[in-house]
Coordinates of N, CA and C in Angstrom, one line a residue:
X1 N -14.4 25.9 -19.1 CA -14.5 25.1 -17.9 C -13.9 23.7 -18.2
X2 N -13.1 23.2 -17.3 CA -12.5 21.9 -17.6 C -13.5 20.7 -17.3
X3 N -13.5 19.7 -18.2 CA -14.3 18.6 -18.1 C -13.6 17.5 -17.4
X4 N -14.3 16.9 -16.4 CA -13.7 15.8 -15.6 C -14.4 14.5 -15.9
X5 N -13.6 13.5 -16.0 CA -14.2 12.1 -16.2 C -14.5 11.6 -14.8
X6 N -15.7 11.0 -14.7 CA -16.1 10.4 -13.4 C -15.2 9.2 -13.0
X7 N -15.0 9.2 -11.7 CA -14.2 8.0 -11.2 C -15.3 6.9 -10.8
X8 N -15.0 5.7 -11.3 CA -15.9 4.5 -11.0 C -15.3 3.5 -10.1
X9 N -14.0 3.6 -9.9 CA -13.3 2.6 -9.0 C -12.1 3.2 -8.4
X10 N -11.7 2.7 -7.2 CA -10.5 3.1 -6.5 C -9.7 1.9 -6.2
X11 N -8.4 2.0 -6.5 CA -7.4 0.9 -6.1 C -6.6 1.5 -5.0
X12 N -6.6 0.7 -3.9 CA -5.9 1.2 -2.7 C -4.7 0.4 -2.3
X13 N -3.7 1.1 -1.9 CA -2.6 0.5 -1.1 C -3.0 0.3 0.3
X14 N -2.3 -0.5 1.1 CA -2.7 -0.8 2.5 C -1.7 -0.2 3.5
X15 N -0.5 -0.7 3.4 CA 0.5 -0.3 4.4 C 0.9 1.2 4.2
X16 N 0.7 2.0 5.3 CA 1.0 3.4 5.2 C -0.1 4.2 4.6
X17 N -1.1 3.6 4.1 CA -2.2 4.3 3.4 C -3.5 4.1 4.3
X18 N -3.8 2.8 4.6 CA -4.9 2.5 5.5 C -4.6 2.1 6.9
X19 N -3.4 1.6 7.1 CA -3.0 1.2 8.4 C -1.5 1.7 8.6
X20 N -1.2 2.1 9.8 CA 0.1 2.7 10.2 C 1.1 1.6 10.5
X21 N 1.7 1.1 9.5 CA 2.5 -0.1 9.6 C 3.9 0.0 9.0
X22 N 4.2 1.1 8.3 CA 5.5 1.3 7.6 C 6.7 1.1 8.5
X23 N 6.7 1.8 9.7 CA 7.9 1.7 10.6 C 8.0 0.2 11.1
X24 N 6.9 -0.4 11.4 CA 6.9 -1.8 11.9 C 7.5 -2.7 10.8
X25 N 7.1 -2.5 9.6 CA 7.7 -3.3 8.5 C 9.2 -3.1 8.4
X26 N 9.6 -1.8 8.4 CA 11.1 -1.5 8.3 C 11.9 -2.1 9.5
X27 N 11.4 -2.0 10.7 CA 12.0 -2.6 11.8 C 12.1 -4.1 11.7
X28 N 11.1 -4.7 11.2 CA 11.1 -6.2 11.0 C 12.1 -6.6 10.0
X29 N 12.3 -5.9 8.9 CA 13.3 -6.2 8.0 C 14.7 -6.0 8.6
X30 N 14.9 -4.9 9.4 CA 16.2 -4.7 10.0 C 16.6 -5.8 10.9
X31 N 15.6 -6.3 11.7 CA 15.9 -7.3 12.7 C 16.1 -8.7 12.0
X32 N 15.4 -8.9 10.9 CA 15.5 -10.2 10.2 C 16.9 -10.2 9.5
X33 N 17.4 -9.1 9.0 CA 18.7 -9.1 8.4 C 19.8 -9.3 9.4
X34 N 19.6 -8.7 10.6 CA 20.6 -8.8 11.7 C 20.7 -10.3 12.1
X35 N 19.5 -10.9 12.2 CA 19.4 -12.3 12.6 C 20.3 -13.2 11.7
X36 N 20.5 -12.7 10.5 CA 21.2 -13.5 9.5 C 22.6 -12.9 9.2
X37 N 23.0 -12.0 10.1 CA 24.4 -11.5 10.0 C 24.6 -10.2 9.3
X38 N 23.5 -9.5 8.9 CA 23.7 -8.3 8.2 C 23.2 -7.1 9.1
X39 N 24.1 -6.2 9.4 CA 23.8 -5.1 10.2 C 23.5 -3.9 9.3
X40 N 22.2 -3.6 9.2 CA 21.7 -2.6 8.3 C 20.9 -1.6 9.1
X41 N 21.3 -0.3 9.0 CA 20.5 0.7 9.7 C 19.1 0.9 9.3
X42 N 18.2 1.2 10.3 CA 16.8 1.5 10.0 C 16.7 2.5 9.0
X43 N 17.5 3.5 8.9 CA 17.3 4.7 8.0 C 17.5 4.3 6.6
X44 N 18.3 3.2 6.3 CA 18.5 2.7 5.0 C 17.2 1.9 4.5
X45 N 16.6 1.2 5.4 CA 15.4 0.3 5.0 C 14.1 1.2 4.9
X46 N 13.9 2.1 5.9 CA 12.6 2.8 6.0 C 12.2 3.4 4.7
X47 N 13.0 4.1 3.8 CA 12.6 4.7 2.6 C 12.1 3.7 1.5
X48 N 12.5 2.4 1.8 CA 12.2 1.3 0.7 C 10.8 0.6 1.0
X49 N 10.2 0.9 2.2 CA 8.9 0.3 2.5 C 7.9 0.9 1.5
X50 N 7.1 0.0 1.0 CA 6.3 0.3 -0.1 C 6.6 -0.5 -1.3
X51 N 7.9 -0.9 -1.4 CA 8.3 -2.0 -2.3 C 8.1 -3.3 -1.7
X52 N 8.2 -4.4 -2.4 CA 8.2 -5.7 -1.9 C 9.6 -6.2 -1.6
X53 N 9.7 -7.4 -1.0 CA 10.9 -8.0 -0.7 C 11.8 -8.2 -1.9
X54 N 11.2 -8.4 -3.1 CA 11.9 -8.6 -4.3 C 12.8 -7.4 -4.7
X55 N 12.4 -6.2 -4.1 CA 13.2 -5.0 -4.4 C 14.0 -4.6 -3.2
X56 N 13.5 -4.8 -1.9 CA 14.2 -4.4 -0.7 C 15.5 -5.2 -0.6
X57 N 15.5 -6.5 -0.7 CA 16.7 -7.3 -0.5 C 17.8 -7.0 -1.5
X58 N 17.5 -6.9 -2.8 CA 18.6 -6.6 -3.8 C 19.1 -5.2 -3.5
X59 N 18.3 -4.2 -3.1 CA 18.7 -2.9 -2.9 C 19.6 -2.7 -1.7
X60 N 19.2 -3.5 -0.6 CA 20.0 -3.3 0.6 C 21.2 -4.3 0.7
X61 N 21.0 -5.6 0.3 CA 22.0 -6.6 0.5 C 22.6 -7.2 -0.8
X62 N 22.0 -6.7 -1.9 CA 22.4 -7.2 -3.2 C 22.2 -8.7 -3.3
X63 N 21.1 -9.2 -2.7 CA 20.8 -10.6 -2.8 C 19.3 -10.8 -3.3
X64 N 19.0 -11.8 -4.0 CA 17.7 -12.1 -4.5 C 16.7 -12.6 -3.4
X65 N 15.5 -12.2 -3.5 CA 14.5 -12.7 -2.5 C 14.3 -14.2 -2.7
X66 N 14.5 -14.7 -3.9 CA 14.3 -16.1 -4.2 C 15.5 -17.0 -4.0
X67 N 16.7 -16.4 -3.6 CA 17.9 -17.1 -3.3 C 17.6 -17.8 -1.9
X68 N 18.4 -18.9 -1.6 CA 18.3 -19.5 -0.2 C 18.4 -18.5 0.9
X69 N 19.4 -17.6 0.8 CA 19.6 -16.6 1.9 C 18.3 -15.7 1.9
X70 N 17.9 -15.2 0.7 CA 16.8 -14.3 0.6 C 15.5 -14.9 1.2
X71 N 15.3 -16.2 0.9 CA 14.1 -16.9 1.5 C 14.1 -16.9 3.0
X72 N 15.3 -17.2 3.6 CA 15.5 -17.3 5.0 C 15.2 -15.9 5.7
X73 N 15.7 -14.9 5.1 CA 15.5 -13.5 5.6 C 14.1 -13.1 5.5
X74 N 13.4 -13.4 4.4 CA 12.0 -13.1 4.2 C 11.2 -13.8 5.2
X75 N 11.4 -15.1 5.4 CA 10.6 -15.8 6.4 C 10.8 -15.3 7.8
X76 N 12.1 -14.9 8.1 CA 12.3 -14.3 9.4 C 11.6 -13.0 9.6
X77 N 11.6 -12.2 8.6 CA 10.9 -10.9 8.6 C 9.4 -11.1 8.9
X78 N 8.8 -12.0 8.2 CA 7.4 -12.4 8.4 C 7.1 -12.8 9.8
X79 N 8.0 -13.6 10.4 CA 7.8 -14.2 11.7 C 8.0 -13.0 12.7
X80 N 9.0 -12.2 12.5 CA 9.3 -11.1 13.5 C 8.1 -10.1 13.5
X81 N 7.6 -9.7 12.3 CA 6.5 -8.8 12.2 C 5.3 -9.3 12.8
X82 N 5.0 -10.6 12.6 CA 3.8 -11.2 13.2 C 3.9 -11.3 14.7
X83 N 5.0 -11.8 15.2 CA 5.2 -12.0 16.7 C 5.5 -10.8 17.5
X84 N 6.2 -9.8 16.9 CA 6.7 -8.7 17.7 C 6.0 -7.4 17.4
X85 N 5.7 -7.2 16.1 CA 5.2 -5.8 15.7 C 3.8 -5.7 15.3
X86 N 3.1 -6.8 14.9 CA 1.7 -6.7 14.4 C 0.8 -6.1 15.4
X87 N 1.1 -6.4 16.7 CA 0.2 -5.8 17.8 C 0.3 -4.3 17.9
X88 N 1.4 -3.7 17.3 CA 1.6 -2.3 17.4 C 0.9 -1.5 16.3
X89 N 0.4 -2.3 15.3 CA -0.2 -1.7 14.1 C -1.6 -1.3 14.3
X90 N -2.0 -0.1 13.9 CA -3.4 0.4 14.0 C -3.8 1.0 12.7
X91 N -5.1 1.0 12.5 CA -5.7 1.7 11.3 C -5.6 3.2 11.5
X92 N -5.4 3.9 10.5 CA -5.4 5.4 10.6 C -6.8 5.9 10.9
X93 N -6.8 7.0 11.6 CA -8.2 7.6 11.9 C -8.9 7.8 10.6
X94 N -10.2 7.4 10.6 CA -11.1 7.7 9.5 C -11.0 6.6 8.4
X95 N -10.2 5.6 8.5 CA -10.0 4.6 7.5 C -11.3 3.9 7.2
X96 N -11.9 3.3 8.2 CA -13.2 2.6 8.0 C -14.3 3.5 7.4
X97 N -14.4 4.7 7.9 CA -15.5 5.6 7.4 C -15.2 6.0 6.0
X98 N -14.0 6.2 5.6 CA -13.7 6.6 4.2 C -14.0 5.4 3.3
X99 N -13.6 4.2 3.7 CA -13.9 3.0 2.9 C -15.4 2.8 2.7
X100 N -16.2 3.0 3.8 CA -17.6 2.8 3.7 C -18.3 3.9 2.8
X101 N -17.7 5.2 3.0 CA -18.3 6.3 2.2 C -18.0 6.1 0.7
X102 N -16.9 5.7 0.4 CA -16.5 5.4 -1.1 C -17.5 4.3 -1.6
X103 N -17.6 3.3 -0.8 CA -18.5 2.1 -1.2 C -19.9 2.6 -1.4
X104 N -20.4 3.4 -0.4 CA -21.7 3.9 -0.5 C -22.0 4.9 -1.7
X105 N -20.9 5.5 -2.1 CA -21.0 6.4 -3.3 C -21.0 5.6 -4.6
X106 N -21.0 4.3 -4.5 CA -21.1 3.4 -5.7 C -19.7 3.1 -6.3
X107 N -18.6 3.5 -5.7 CA -17.3 3.2 -6.2 C -16.9 1.7 -6.0
X108 N -16.3 1.1 -7.0 CA -15.8 -0.2 -6.9 C -14.4 -0.1 -6.2
X109 N -14.2 -0.9 -5.1 CA -13.0 -0.8 -4.4 C -12.1 -2.0 -4.6
X110 N -10.8 -1.8 -4.7 CA -9.9 -3.0 -4.9 C -8.6 -2.6 -4.1
X111 N -7.9 -3.7 -3.7 CA -6.6 -3.6 -3.0 C -5.5 -4.0 -4.0
X112 N -4.4 -3.2 -3.9 CA -3.1 -3.6 -4.7 C -2.0 -3.4 -3.7
X113 N -1.5 -4.6 -3.2 CA -0.4 -4.5 -2.2 C 0.6 -5.5 -2.4
X114 N 1.8 -5.2 -1.9 CA 2.9 -6.2 -2.0 C 2.9 -7.2 -0.9
X115 N 1.9 -7.0 0.0 CA 1.8 -8.0 1.1 C 1.4 -9.4 0.6
X116 N 1.6 -10.4 1.5 CA 1.2 -11.7 1.1 C -0.3 -11.8 1.6
X117 N -1.1 -12.8 0.9 CA -2.5 -12.9 1.2 C -2.9 -13.0 2.7
X118 N -2.2 -13.8 3.5 CA -2.5 -14.0 4.9 C -2.3 -12.7 5.7
X119 N -1.2 -12.0 5.3 CA -0.9 -10.8 6.0 C -1.9 -9.7 5.7
X120 N -2.4 -9.6 4.4 CA -3.4 -8.7 4.0 C -4.7 -8.9 4.8
X121 N -5.1 -10.1 4.9 CA -6.3 -10.4 5.7 C -6.3 -9.9 7.1
X122 N -5.1 -10.2 7.7 CA -5.0 -9.7 9.1 C -5.0 -8.2 9.2
X123 N -4.3 -7.5 8.3 CA -4.3 -6.1 8.3 C -5.6 -5.5 8.1
X124 N -6.4 -6.0 7.2 CA -7.8 -5.5 7.0 C -8.7 -5.7 8.2
X125 N -8.5 -6.7 9.0 CA -9.2 -6.9 10.2 C -8.9 -5.8 11.2
X126 N -7.8 -5.2 11.2 CA -7.4 -4.1 12.1 C -8.3 -2.9 11.8
X127 N -8.8 -2.8 10.6 CA -9.6 -1.6 10.2 C -11.0 -1.8 10.8
X128 N -11.6 -3.0 10.5 CA -12.9 -3.3 11.0 C -13.2 -4.7 10.6
X129 N -13.8 -5.5 11.5 CA -14.1 -6.9 11.2 C -15.0 -6.9 9.9
X130 N -14.7 -7.8 9.0 CA -15.4 -8.0 7.7 C -15.3 -6.8 6.8
X131 N -14.4 -5.8 7.0 CA -14.2 -4.8 6.1 C -13.8 -5.2 4.7
X132 N -13.2 -6.4 4.6 CA -12.8 -6.9 3.3 C -13.9 -7.2 2.4
X133 N -15.2 -7.2 2.9 CA -16.3 -7.5 2.1 C -16.6 -6.3 1.2
X134 N -16.1 -5.1 1.6 CA -16.3 -3.9 0.7 C -15.5 -3.9 -0.5
X135 N -14.5 -4.8 -0.6 CA -13.5 -4.8 -1.7 C -14.0 -5.8 -2.8
X136 N -14.0 -5.4 -4.0 CA -14.4 -6.3 -5.1 C -13.3 -7.3 -5.3
X137 N -12.0 -6.8 -5.3 CA -10.9 -7.6 -5.6 C -9.7 -7.2 -4.7
X138 N -8.8 -8.2 -4.5 CA -7.6 -7.9 -3.7 C -6.4 -8.6 -4.5
X139 N -5.5 -7.8 -4.9 CA -4.3 -8.3 -5.6 C -3.1 -8.1 -4.6
X140 N -2.4 -9.2 -4.4 CA -1.3 -9.3 -3.5 C 0.0 -9.7 -4.2
X141 N 1.0 -10.0 -3.5 CA 2.3 -10.5 -4.0 C 2.1 -11.7 -4.9
X142 N 1.1 -12.5 -4.7 CA 0.9 -13.7 -5.5 C 0.5 -13.4 -6.9
X143 N -0.1 -12.2 -7.2 CA -0.5 -11.8 -8.5 C 0.5 -11.0 -9.3
X144 N 1.7 -10.8 -8.7 CA 2.7 -10.0 -9.4 C 4.1 -10.5 -9.3
X145 N 4.8 -10.6 -10.3 CA 6.2 -11.1 -10.3 C 7.1 -10.0 -9.8
X146 N 6.7 -8.7 -10.0 CA 7.6 -7.6 -9.6 C 6.7 -6.6 -8.8
X147 N 7.2 -6.2 -7.7 CA 6.4 -5.3 -6.8 C 6.6 -3.8 -7.3
X148 N 5.9 -2.9 -6.7 CA 6.0 -1.5 -6.9 C 7.5 -1.0 -6.7
X149 N 8.0 -0.1 -7.5 CA 7.3 0.7 -8.5 C 7.0 0.1 -9.8
X150 N 7.3 -1.2 -10.1 CA 6.9 -1.8 -11.3 C 5.4 -1.9 -11.3
X151 N 4.7 -1.8 -12.4 CA 3.2 -1.7 -12.4 C 2.5 -3.1 -12.4
X152 N 3.2 -4.1 -12.2 CA 2.6 -5.5 -12.3 C 1.3 -5.6 -11.5
X153 N 1.5 -5.2 -10.2 CA 0.4 -5.4 -9.3 C -0.8 -4.5 -9.6
X154 N -0.5 -3.3 -10.2 CA -1.6 -2.4 -10.7 C -2.3 -3.0 -11.9
X155 N -1.5 -3.5 -12.8 CA -2.2 -4.1 -14.0 C -3.0 -5.3 -13.6
X156 N -2.5 -6.1 -12.6 CA -3.3 -7.3 -12.2 C -4.6 -6.8 -11.6
X157 N -4.6 -5.7 -10.8 CA -5.8 -5.2 -10.1 C -6.8 -4.7 -11.1
X158 N -6.3 -3.9 -12.1 CA -7.1 -3.4 -13.2 C -7.8 -4.5 -13.9
X159 N -7.1 -5.6 -14.2 CA -7.7 -6.7 -14.9 C -8.8 -7.4 -14.0
X160 N -8.6 -7.4 -12.7 CA -9.5 -8.1 -11.7 C -10.8 -7.2 -11.5
X161 N -10.6 -5.9 -11.5 CA -11.7 -5.0 -11.2 C -12.6 -4.8 -12.4
X162 N -12.0 -4.9 -13.6 CA -12.8 -4.9 -14.8 C -13.2 -3.4 -15.2
X163 N -12.4 -2.5 -14.9 CA -12.7 -1.1 -15.4 C -11.5 -0.6 -16.2
X164 N -11.7 0.4 -17.0 CA -10.6 1.0 -17.7 C -9.8 1.9 -16.8
X165 N -8.4 2.1 -17.1 CA -7.6 2.9 -16.3 C -8.1 4.3 -16.1
X166 N -8.8 4.9 -17.2 CA -9.3 6.3 -17.0 C -10.5 6.4 -16.2
X167 N -11.0 5.2 -15.7 CA -12.2 5.2 -14.8 C -11.8 5.0 -13.3
X168 N -10.4 4.8 -13.2 CA -9.9 4.4 -11.9 C -9.0 5.5 -11.3
X169 N -8.8 5.4 -10.0 CA -7.8 6.3 -9.3 C -7.1 5.4 -8.3
X170 N -5.9 5.6 -8.1 CA -5.1 4.9 -7.1 C -4.9 5.8 -5.8
X171 N -5.0 5.2 -4.6 CA -4.7 5.9 -3.4 C -3.5 5.2 -2.8
X172 N -2.4 5.9 -2.5 CA -1.2 5.3 -1.9 C -0.5 6.4 -1.1
X173 N 0.6 5.9 -0.5 CA 1.4 6.8 0.4 C 2.8 7.0 0.1
X174 N 3.3 6.4 -1.0 CA 4.7 6.5 -1.4 C 4.9 6.9 -2.9
X175 N 6.1 7.3 -3.2 CA 6.4 7.6 -4.5 C 6.3 6.4 -5.4
X176 N 6.5 5.2 -4.8 CA 6.4 3.9 -5.5 C 5.0 3.7 -6.0
X177 N 4.0 4.1 -5.2 CA 2.6 3.9 -5.6 C 2.3 4.8 -6.8
X178 N 2.8 6.1 -6.7 CA 2.6 7.0 -7.8 C 3.2 6.6 -9.1
X179 N 4.4 6.1 -9.0 CA 5.2 5.6 -10.2 C 4.5 4.4 -10.8
X180 N 4.1 3.5 -9.9 CA 3.5 2.2 -10.5 C 2.2 2.6 -11.2
X181 N 1.4 3.4 -10.5 CA 0.1 3.8 -11.1 C 0.3 4.5 -12.4
X182 N 1.2 5.4 -12.4 CA 1.5 6.2 -13.7 C 1.9 5.3 -14.8
X183 N 2.7 4.3 -14.6 CA 3.1 3.3 -15.6 C 1.9 2.5 -16.1
X184 N 0.8 2.4 -15.3 CA -0.4 1.7 -15.7 C -1.5 2.7 -16.1
X185 N -1.1 4.0 -16.4 CA -2.0 5.0 -16.9 C -3.1 5.4 -15.8
X186 N -2.8 5.3 -14.5 CA -3.7 5.7 -13.5 C -3.3 7.0 -12.8
X187 N -4.3 7.8 -12.5 CA -4.0 9.0 -11.7 C -4.0 8.5 -10.2
X188 N -3.4 9.4 -9.4 CA -3.2 9.0 -8.0 C -3.6 10.1 -7.0
X189 N -4.1 9.7 -5.9 CA -4.3 10.5 -4.7 C -3.3 10.0 -3.7
X190 N -2.5 10.9 -3.1 CA -1.5 10.5 -2.1 C -1.8 10.9 -0.7
X191 N -1.4 10.1 0.2 CA -1.4 10.4 1.7 C -0.1 10.7 2.2
X192 N 0.0 11.6 3.2 CA 1.3 11.9 3.9 C 1.5 10.9 5.0
X193 N 0.5 10.1 5.3 CA 0.6 9.2 6.4 C 1.7 8.2 6.4
X194 N 2.3 7.9 5.3 CA 3.4 7.0 5.2 C 4.7 7.6 5.5
X195 N 4.7 8.9 5.7 CA 6.0 9.5 6.1 C 6.7 10.3 5.0
X196 N 6.1 10.2 3.8 CA 6.8 10.9 2.6 C 6.4 12.4 2.5
X197 N 7.3 13.2 2.0 CA 7.0 14.6 1.9 C 6.1 14.9 0.6
X198 N 5.6 16.1 0.6 CA 4.8 16.5 -0.6 C 5.7 16.5 -1.8
X199 N 7.0 16.9 -1.7 CA 7.9 16.9 -2.8 C 8.0 15.5 -3.4
X200 N 8.1 14.5 -2.5 CA 8.3 13.1 -2.9 C 7.0 12.6 -3.6
X201 N 5.9 13.2 -3.3 CA 4.5 12.8 -3.8 C 4.0 13.6 -4.9
X202 N 4.9 14.4 -5.5 CA 4.5 15.5 -6.4 C 3.8 15.0 -7.6
X203 N 3.8 13.7 -8.0 CA 3.1 13.3 -9.2 C 1.6 13.0 -8.9
X204 N 1.2 13.2 -7.7 CA -0.3 12.9 -7.4 C -1.2 14.0 -7.8
X205 N -2.4 13.7 -8.1 CA -3.4 14.7 -8.4 C -3.7 15.6 -7.2
X206 N -3.7 15.0 -6.0 CA -4.0 15.7 -4.7 C -3.3 14.9 -3.6
X207 N -3.0 15.7 -2.6 CA -2.3 15.1 -1.4 C -3.1 15.4 -0.1
X208 N -3.3 14.4 0.7 CA -4.0 14.6 2.0 C -3.2 14.0 3.1
X209 N -3.5 14.4 4.3 CA -2.8 13.9 5.5 C -3.0 12.4 5.6
X210 N -4.2 11.9 5.3 CA -4.5 10.5 5.5 C -6.0 10.3 5.2
X211 N -6.6 9.1 5.6 CA -8.0 8.8 5.3 C -9.0 9.9 5.8
X212 N -8.8 10.3 7.1 CA -9.7 11.2 7.7 C -9.7 12.6 6.9
X213 N -8.5 13.0 6.5 CA -8.4 14.3 5.8 C -9.1 14.2 4.5
X214 N -8.9 13.1 3.8 CA -9.6 13.0 2.5 C -11.1 12.9 2.7
X215 N -11.6 12.2 3.7 CA -13.0 12.1 4.0 C -13.6 13.5 4.3
X216 N -12.8 14.3 5.0 CA -13.3 15.7 5.4 C -13.4 16.6 4.2
X217 N -12.6 16.3 3.1 CA -12.5 17.1 1.9 C -13.0 16.4 0.7
X218 N -13.8 15.4 0.9 CA -14.3 14.4 -0.1 C -15.0 15.2 -1.3
X219 N -15.9 16.1 -0.9 CA -16.6 16.8 -1.9 C -15.8 17.5 -3.0
X220 N -14.6 18.0 -2.5 CA -13.7 18.8 -3.5 C -12.7 17.9 -4.0
X221 N -12.6 16.6 -3.7 CA -11.5 15.7 -4.1 C -11.8 15.2 -5.5
X222 N -10.8 14.6 -6.1 CA -10.9 14.0 -7.4 C -11.9 12.9 -7.4
X223 N -12.1 12.2 -6.3 CA -13.1 11.2 -6.2 C -14.5 11.6 -6.4
X224 N -14.8 12.9 -6.0 CA -16.2 13.4 -6.2 C -16.3 14.2 -7.5
X225 N -15.3 15.0 -7.8 CA -15.4 15.9 -9.0 C -14.9 15.3 -10.3
X226 N -14.2 14.1 -10.1 CA -13.7 13.4 -11.3 C -12.2 13.8 -11.6
X227 N -11.7 13.0 -12.5 CA -10.2 13.1 -12.8 C -10.0 14.2 -13.9

């Protein structure tokens, strides 16, 4: 019989994992780039969502996020997302219930996201008012110099939550989440809700459609039976 280590904490991604925002972010990047003279197809940007702007801009335009041009595009993206697309973003079914259930089971919850702090707060409010009180810690772009798939944000979150990697599990929706977690010695549960295929998410311990699917199968999941 295989021995499983109990899970004591969960590190969660937000975009594409808890809220249905990946397409909105991709469209915001496309329009921001176009505003500054770069005509980039949506199909080129969409697979990069899950990385931060420090990865998206060099990958698509070969410019740094911290360059004058990069800063202008980044600010435009933020403005476009807030004014045009934020109202279209919704939490996935079962998100609030899953978070409350994990919290009630005694798990420490933390966020690891490439989003900026103000954007994260607004995203969490879409799930449920005051839902952020369930999280012990929230690591954002401010805590990491490099976004996923580099492990900086995961390392920062581990330090903040105060548990060993073998006591934690990551929940995310992209191959970048799995890669970043793996580099930080964390196991991963993946959701299909971000639009990635099972083949893309193959490094995960288990794959579910989204928060509601995991909640419905919680008893058999790594969260309950251990890693």
